[in-house]
């Protein structure tokens, strides 16, 4: 009983250090536990890996994870989750997918958070097809993707100019009774911008206008850039004027896109008025 109480105290201290990003103290606690002959349990290791991951020590976090994989307690979802997150922080997308596969092999049920972190890892590495595969795999675990699942997957598509896939995901999201938010629209419009799909970008801006969603500069900047890439300077100026009417504060990107659009259309007088 005494060991259980002491182990709980160690675990609580690890969590405290983790909240304060004191990762060195976390490692010292784990070392002290080993010296005293006390075996950390899954909860303690999970808290330790999470603390290291949050402290940007992803390599150390993965070493700790590997340590318990070899001779530690039985792993659970709470242990795998920060391990996969550490892979994501370290741009180790293949390793993240391997850990996700290991969960399946050990009969552990991944949750939505684990899948989302794995999708982010793929998105950061510009592997949009793998991100979409993970999104699809969630149904096999009877999991319902949330707005984060879709938004990150759409961003992965947008980065590679796969605007059609991004918009398809947005409609699928709506079909699943998930309400697109401002991030969803910004991501979709950015995907259109990357592919110079100015008409689609304007359609999405119209949807924002018709909805009760809060307007944001990012969406408008992306739409203006899409117009610029297609020499649609009139639409670019109309969007810039709309930004000002809605009370948004145009940023450097917004103005630069508007001026560039005017320059491409040889509309120097309009550019000077911005």
Short mmCIF file of C-alpha atoms in Angstrom, two decimals:
data_model
loop_
_atom_site.label_atom_id
_atom_site.label_comp_id
_atom_site.label_asym_id
_atom_site.label_seq_id
_atom_site.Cartn_x
_atom_site.Cartn_y
_atom_site.Cartn_z
CA UNK A 1 0.00 0.00 0.00
CA UNK A 2 2.87 2.29 0.89
CA UNK A 3 4.44 1.71 -2.54
CA UNK A 4 1.15 2.57 -4.24
CA UNK A 5 0.86 5.84 -2.35
CA UNK A 6 4.49 6.70 -3.08
CA UNK A 7 4.06 5.85 -6.76
CA UNK A 8 1.01 8.10 -6.90
CA UNK A 9 3.02 10.92 -5.36
CA UNK A 10 5.77 10.48 -7.93
CA UNK A 11 3.21 10.50 -10.75
CA UNK A 12 1.56 13.68 -9.45
CA UNK A 13 4.98 15.34 -9.24
CA UNK A 14 5.73 14.33 -12.83
CA UNK A 15 2.45 15.89 -13.95
CA UNK A 16 3.28 19.07 -12.04
CA UNK A 17 6.70 19.34 -13.68
CA UNK A 18 5.07 18.65 -17.03
CA UNK A 19 2.63 21.54 -16.64
CA UNK A 20 5.59 23.83 -15.91
CA UNK A 21 7.67 22.40 -18.79
CA UNK A 22 10.37 21.29 -16.32
CA UNK A 23 11.37 18.25 -18.36
CA UNK A 24 14.80 17.83 -16.73
CA UNK A 25 13.12 17.39 -13.36
CA UNK A 26 10.86 14.77 -14.93
CA UNK A 27 13.87 12.73 -16.04
CA UNK A 28 15.41 13.08 -12.60
CA UNK A 29 12.23 11.76 -10.99
CA UNK A 30 12.19 8.74 -13.29
CA UNK A 31 15.84 8.07 -12.46
CA UNK A 32 15.12 8.39 -8.73
CA UNK A 33 12.32 5.87 -9.04
CA UNK A 34 14.62 3.34 -10.68
CA UNK A 35 17.32 3.91 -8.06
CA UNK A 36 14.83 3.30 -5.26
CA UNK A 37 13.71 0.08 -6.95
CA UNK A 38 10.28 1.43 -7.82
CA UNK A 39 8.80 0.52 -11.21
CA UNK A 40 6.93 3.42 -12.87
CA UNK A 41 3.51 2.36 -14.12
CA UNK A 42 1.83 3.25 -17.41
CA UNK A 43 0.31 6.41 -15.95
CA UNK A 44 3.68 7.65 -14.74
CA UNK A 45 5.35 6.94 -18.07
CA UNK A 46 2.49 8.53 -19.97
CA UNK A 47 2.78 11.71 -17.90
CA UNK A 48 6.57 11.68 -18.41
CA UNK A 49 6.38 11.31 -22.19
CA UNK A 50 3.73 14.01 -22.35
CA UNK A 51 5.89 16.36 -20.27
CA UNK A 52 8.90 15.76 -22.53
CA UNK A 53 6.82 16.23 -25.67
CA UNK A 54 5.40 19.51 -24.39
CA UNK A 55 8.92 20.62 -23.50
CA UNK A 56 9.95 20.12 -27.16
CA UNK A 57 12.13 17.16 -26.17
CA UNK A 58 10.62 14.77 -28.68
CA UNK A 59 13.79 12.70 -29.10
CA UNK A 60 14.05 12.09 -25.36
CA UNK A 61 10.32 11.36 -25.23
CA UNK A 62 10.71 8.67 -27.88
CA UNK A 63 13.68 7.14 -26.03
CA UNK A 64 11.54 6.85 -22.92
CA UNK A 65 8.77 5.33 -25.00
CA UNK A 66 11.16 2.76 -26.46
CA UNK A 67 12.41 1.97 -22.98
CA UNK A 68 8.98 0.98 -21.73
CA UNK A 69 8.22 -0.85 -24.98
CA UNK A 70 11.08 -3.19 -24.23
CA UNK A 71 10.72 -3.93 -20.52
CA UNK A 72 8.13 -1.60 -19.05
CA UNK A 73 4.48 -1.98 -18.05
CA UNK A 74 1.77 -2.83 -20.55
CA UNK A 75 1.14 0.15 -22.80
CA UNK A 76 -2.24 1.80 -23.14
CA UNK A 77 -3.78 4.52 -25.28
CA UNK A 78 -2.65 7.22 -22.84
CA UNK A 79 0.95 6.12 -23.37
CA UNK A 80 0.80 5.86 -27.15
CA UNK A 81 -0.90 9.24 -27.58
CA UNK A 82 2.00 11.43 -26.30
CA UNK A 83 4.44 9.10 -28.09
CA UNK A 84 2.75 9.72 -31.44
CA UNK A 85 2.54 13.43 -30.59
CA UNK A 86 6.31 13.44 -29.99
CA UNK A 87 6.78 11.92 -33.46
CA UNK A 88 4.60 14.65 -34.93
CA UNK A 89 6.60 17.38 -33.19
CA UNK A 90 9.81 15.85 -34.51
CA UNK A 91 8.51 15.50 -38.09
CA UNK A 92 8.77 11.73 -37.74
CA UNK A 93 5.59 10.91 -39.65
CA UNK A 94 6.59 7.36 -40.58
CA UNK A 95 7.40 6.61 -36.97
CA UNK A 96 4.04 8.03 -35.93
CA UNK A 97 2.27 5.69 -38.34
CA UNK A 98 4.32 2.77 -37.03
CA UNK A 99 3.20 3.52 -33.48
CA UNK A 100 -0.39 3.73 -34.70
CA UNK A 101 0.04 0.32 -36.34
CA UNK A 102 1.55 -1.05 -33.12
CA UNK A 103 -1.61 -0.02 -31.30
CA UNK A 104 -3.61 -2.17 -33.69
CA UNK A 105 -1.25 -5.12 -33.22
CA UNK A 106 -1.59 -4.89 -29.42
CA UNK A 107 -5.40 -4.73 -29.66
CA UNK A 108 -5.55 -1.15 -28.43
CA UNK A 109 -8.32 1.12 -29.72
CA UNK A 110 -6.96 4.45 -31.01
CA UNK A 111 -9.16 7.44 -30.27
CA UNK A 112 -9.90 10.49 -32.41
CA UNK A 113 -7.07 12.47 -30.82
CA UNK A 114 -4.50 9.82 -31.73
CA UNK A 115 -5.71 9.80 -35.34
CA UNK A 116 -5.74 13.59 -35.50
CA UNK A 117 -2.14 13.83 -34.29
CA UNK A 118 -1.13 11.21 -36.86
CA UNK A 119 -2.90 13.17 -39.61
CA UNK A 120 -1.07 16.33 -38.52
CA UNK A 121 2.23 14.43 -38.77
CA UNK A 122 1.39 13.50 -42.37
CA UNK A 123 0.18 17.00 -43.16
CA UNK A 124 3.43 18.52 -41.86
CA UNK A 125 5.36 16.18 -44.14
CA UNK A 126 3.14 17.07 -47.14
CA UNK A 127 1.83 13.50 -47.43
CA UNK A 128 -1.76 14.38 -48.25
CA UNK A 129 -2.69 10.94 -49.56
CA UNK A 130 -1.58 9.30 -46.34
CA UNK A 131 -3.55 11.91 -44.38
CA UNK A 132 -6.69 11.04 -46.35
CA UNK A 133 -6.07 7.33 -45.77
CA UNK A 134 -5.95 7.91 -42.01
CA UNK A 135 -9.16 9.90 -42.19
CA UNK A 136 -10.77 6.99 -44.00
CA UNK A 137 -9.32 4.42 -41.57
CA UNK A 138 -11.15 6.03 -38.65
CA UNK A 139 -14.41 4.44 -39.76
CA UNK A 140 -12.84 1.02 -39.33
CA UNK A 141 -12.49 1.78 -35.63
CA UNK A 142 -16.06 3.09 -35.47
CA UNK A 143 -14.72 6.59 -34.88
CA UNK A 144 -16.39 9.78 -36.10
CA UNK A 145 -13.87 12.33 -37.44
CA UNK A 146 -14.31 15.78 -35.91
CA UNK A 147 -13.71 19.23 -37.34
CA UNK A 148 -9.99 19.02 -36.55
CA UNK A 149 -9.74 15.74 -38.49
CA UNK A 150 -11.26 17.34 -41.57
CA UNK A 151 -9.54 20.71 -41.31
CA UNK A 152 -6.06 19.18 -41.05
CA UNK A 153 -6.76 16.74 -43.89
CA UNK A 154 -8.01 19.62 -46.04
CA UNK A 155 -4.88 21.59 -45.23
CA UNK A 156 -2.74 18.64 -46.31
CA UNK A 157 -4.57 18.61 -49.66
CA UNK A 158 -4.34 22.37 -50.04
CA UNK A 159 -0.59 22.41 -49.54
CA UNK A 160 -0.21 20.23 -52.60
CA UNK A 161 -2.73 22.28 -54.66
CA UNK A 162 -5.26 19.44 -54.44
CA UNK A 163 -8.15 21.88 -54.17
CA UNK A 164 -10.79 19.47 -55.46
CA UNK A 165 -10.02 16.96 -52.72
CA UNK A 166 -10.08 19.74 -50.14
CA UNK A 167 -13.52 20.93 -51.24
CA UNK A 168 -14.77 17.36 -51.38
CA UNK A 169 -13.74 16.91 -47.76
CA UNK A 170 -15.58 20.08 -46.83
CA UNK A 171 -18.80 18.79 -48.38
CA UNK A 172 -18.28 15.39 -46.76
CA UNK A 173 -17.87 17.20 -43.46
CA UNK A 174 -21.24 18.87 -43.94
CA UNK A 175 -22.80 15.54 -44.92
CA UNK A 176 -21.60 14.17 -41.57
CA UNK A 177 -23.50 16.98 -39.81
CA UNK A 178 -20.31 18.82 -38.89
CA UNK A 179 -20.58 22.57 -39.29
CA UNK A 180 -17.64 24.13 -41.18
CA UNK A 181 -16.04 26.90 -39.14
CA UNK A 182 -13.86 29.84 -40.09
CA UNK A 183 -10.80 27.57 -40.10
CA UNK A 184 -12.53 25.21 -42.52
CA UNK A 185 -13.31 28.02 -44.94
CA UNK A 186 -9.86 29.57 -44.62
CA UNK A 187 -8.29 26.20 -45.37
CA UNK A 188 -10.57 25.62 -48.37
CA UNK A 189 -9.94 29.08 -49.81
CA UNK A 190 -6.19 28.67 -49.30
CA UNK A 191 -6.37 25.41 -51.24
CA UNK A 192 -8.09 27.28 -54.08
CA UNK A 193 -5.46 30.00 -53.86
CA UNK A 194 -2.64 27.47 -54.27
CA UNK A 195 -4.29 26.21 -57.46
CA UNK A 196 -5.32 29.71 -58.71
CA UNK A 197 -8.99 28.71 -58.56
CA UNK A 198 -10.31 32.24 -58.12
CA UNK A 199 -13.93 31.45 -59.02
CA UNK A 200 -14.12 28.71 -56.37
CA UNK A 201 -12.48 31.05 -53.87
CA UNK A 202 -15.13 33.70 -54.54
CA UNK A 203 -17.89 31.10 -54.12
CA UNK A 204 -16.52 30.18 -50.72
CA UNK A 205 -16.31 33.84 -49.72
CA UNK A 206 -19.98 34.13 -50.71
CA UNK A 207 -20.80 31.19 -48.45
CA UNK A 208 -19.05 32.90 -45.56
CA UNK A 209 -21.00 36.05 -46.35
CA UNK A 210 -24.29 34.15 -46.28
CA UNK A 211 -23.49 32.30 -43.08
CA UNK A 212 -23.14 33.63 -39.57
CA UNK A 213 -19.47 32.79 -39.45
CA UNK A 214 -17.06 35.48 -38.42
CA UNK A 215 -15.13 36.95 -41.32
CA UNK A 216 -11.34 36.77 -41.09
CA UNK A 217 -8.48 38.39 -42.94
CA UNK A 218 -6.82 35.05 -43.78
CA UNK A 219 -9.74 33.92 -45.94
CA UNK A 220 -9.95 37.23 -47.77
CA UNK A 221 -6.19 37.43 -48.29
CA UNK A 222 -6.18 33.95 -49.84
CA UNK A 223 -9.11 34.85 -52.13
CA UNK A 224 -7.46 38.11 -53.19
CA UNK A 225 -4.26 36.20 -53.96
CA UNK A 226 -6.22 33.69 -56.04
CA UNK A 227 -7.68 36.58 -58.03
CA UNK A 228 -4.26 38.11 -58.44
CA UNK A 229 -2.82 34.89 -59.85
CA UNK A 230 -5.53 34.96 -62.53
CA UNK A 231 -5.19 38.72 -63.20
CA UNK A 232 -8.68 39.34 -61.81
CA UNK A 233 -7.76 42.71 -60.36
CA UNK A 234 -11.35 44.00 -60.27
CA UNK A 235 -12.44 41.13 -58.01
CA UNK A 236 -9.33 41.60 -55.90
CA UNK A 237 -10.18 45.26 -55.28
CA UNK A 238 -13.81 44.40 -54.54
CA UNK A 239 -12.68 41.89 -51.91
CA UNK A 240 -10.27 44.38 -50.39
CA UNK A 241 -13.06 46.95 -50.16
CA UNK A 242 -15.29 44.33 -48.54
CA UNK A 243 -12.59 43.62 -45.96
CA UNK A 244 -12.63 47.28 -44.97
CA UNK A 245 -16.45 47.41 -44.90
CA UNK A 246 -16.68 44.44 -42.56
CA UNK A 247 -14.41 46.15 -40.06
CA UNK A 248 -11.50 43.80 -40.57
CA UNK A 249 -8.00 45.21 -40.46
CA UNK A 250 -6.16 44.37 -43.70
CA UNK A 251 -2.67 43.08 -43.07
CA UNK A 252 0.50 43.24 -45.14
CA UNK A 253 -0.44 40.10 -47.07
CA UNK A 254 -3.86 41.54 -47.93
CA UNK A 255 -2.49 44.82 -49.21
CA UNK A 256 0.39 43.16 -51.06
CA UNK A 257 -1.99 40.82 -52.86
CA UNK A 258 -4.26 43.74 -53.80
CA UNK A 259 -1.40 45.89 -55.08
CA UNK A 260 0.06 42.96 -57.03
CA UNK A 261 -3.33 42.32 -58.64
CA UNK A 262 -3.53 45.94 -59.75
CA UNK A 263 0.02 45.81 -61.08
CA UNK A 264 -0.73 42.71 -63.11
CA UNK A 265 -3.72 44.51 -64.59
CA UNK A 266 -1.71 47.69 -65.18
CA UNK A 267 -4.04 49.51 -62.79
CA UNK A 268 -1.41 51.70 -61.13
CA UNK A 269 -3.86 54.40 -60.07
CA UNK A 270 -5.93 51.85 -58.18
CA UNK A 271 -2.78 50.46 -56.61
CA UNK A 272 -1.70 53.90 -55.39
CA UNK A 273 -5.08 54.41 -53.71
CA UNK A 274 -4.64 51.35 -51.48
#
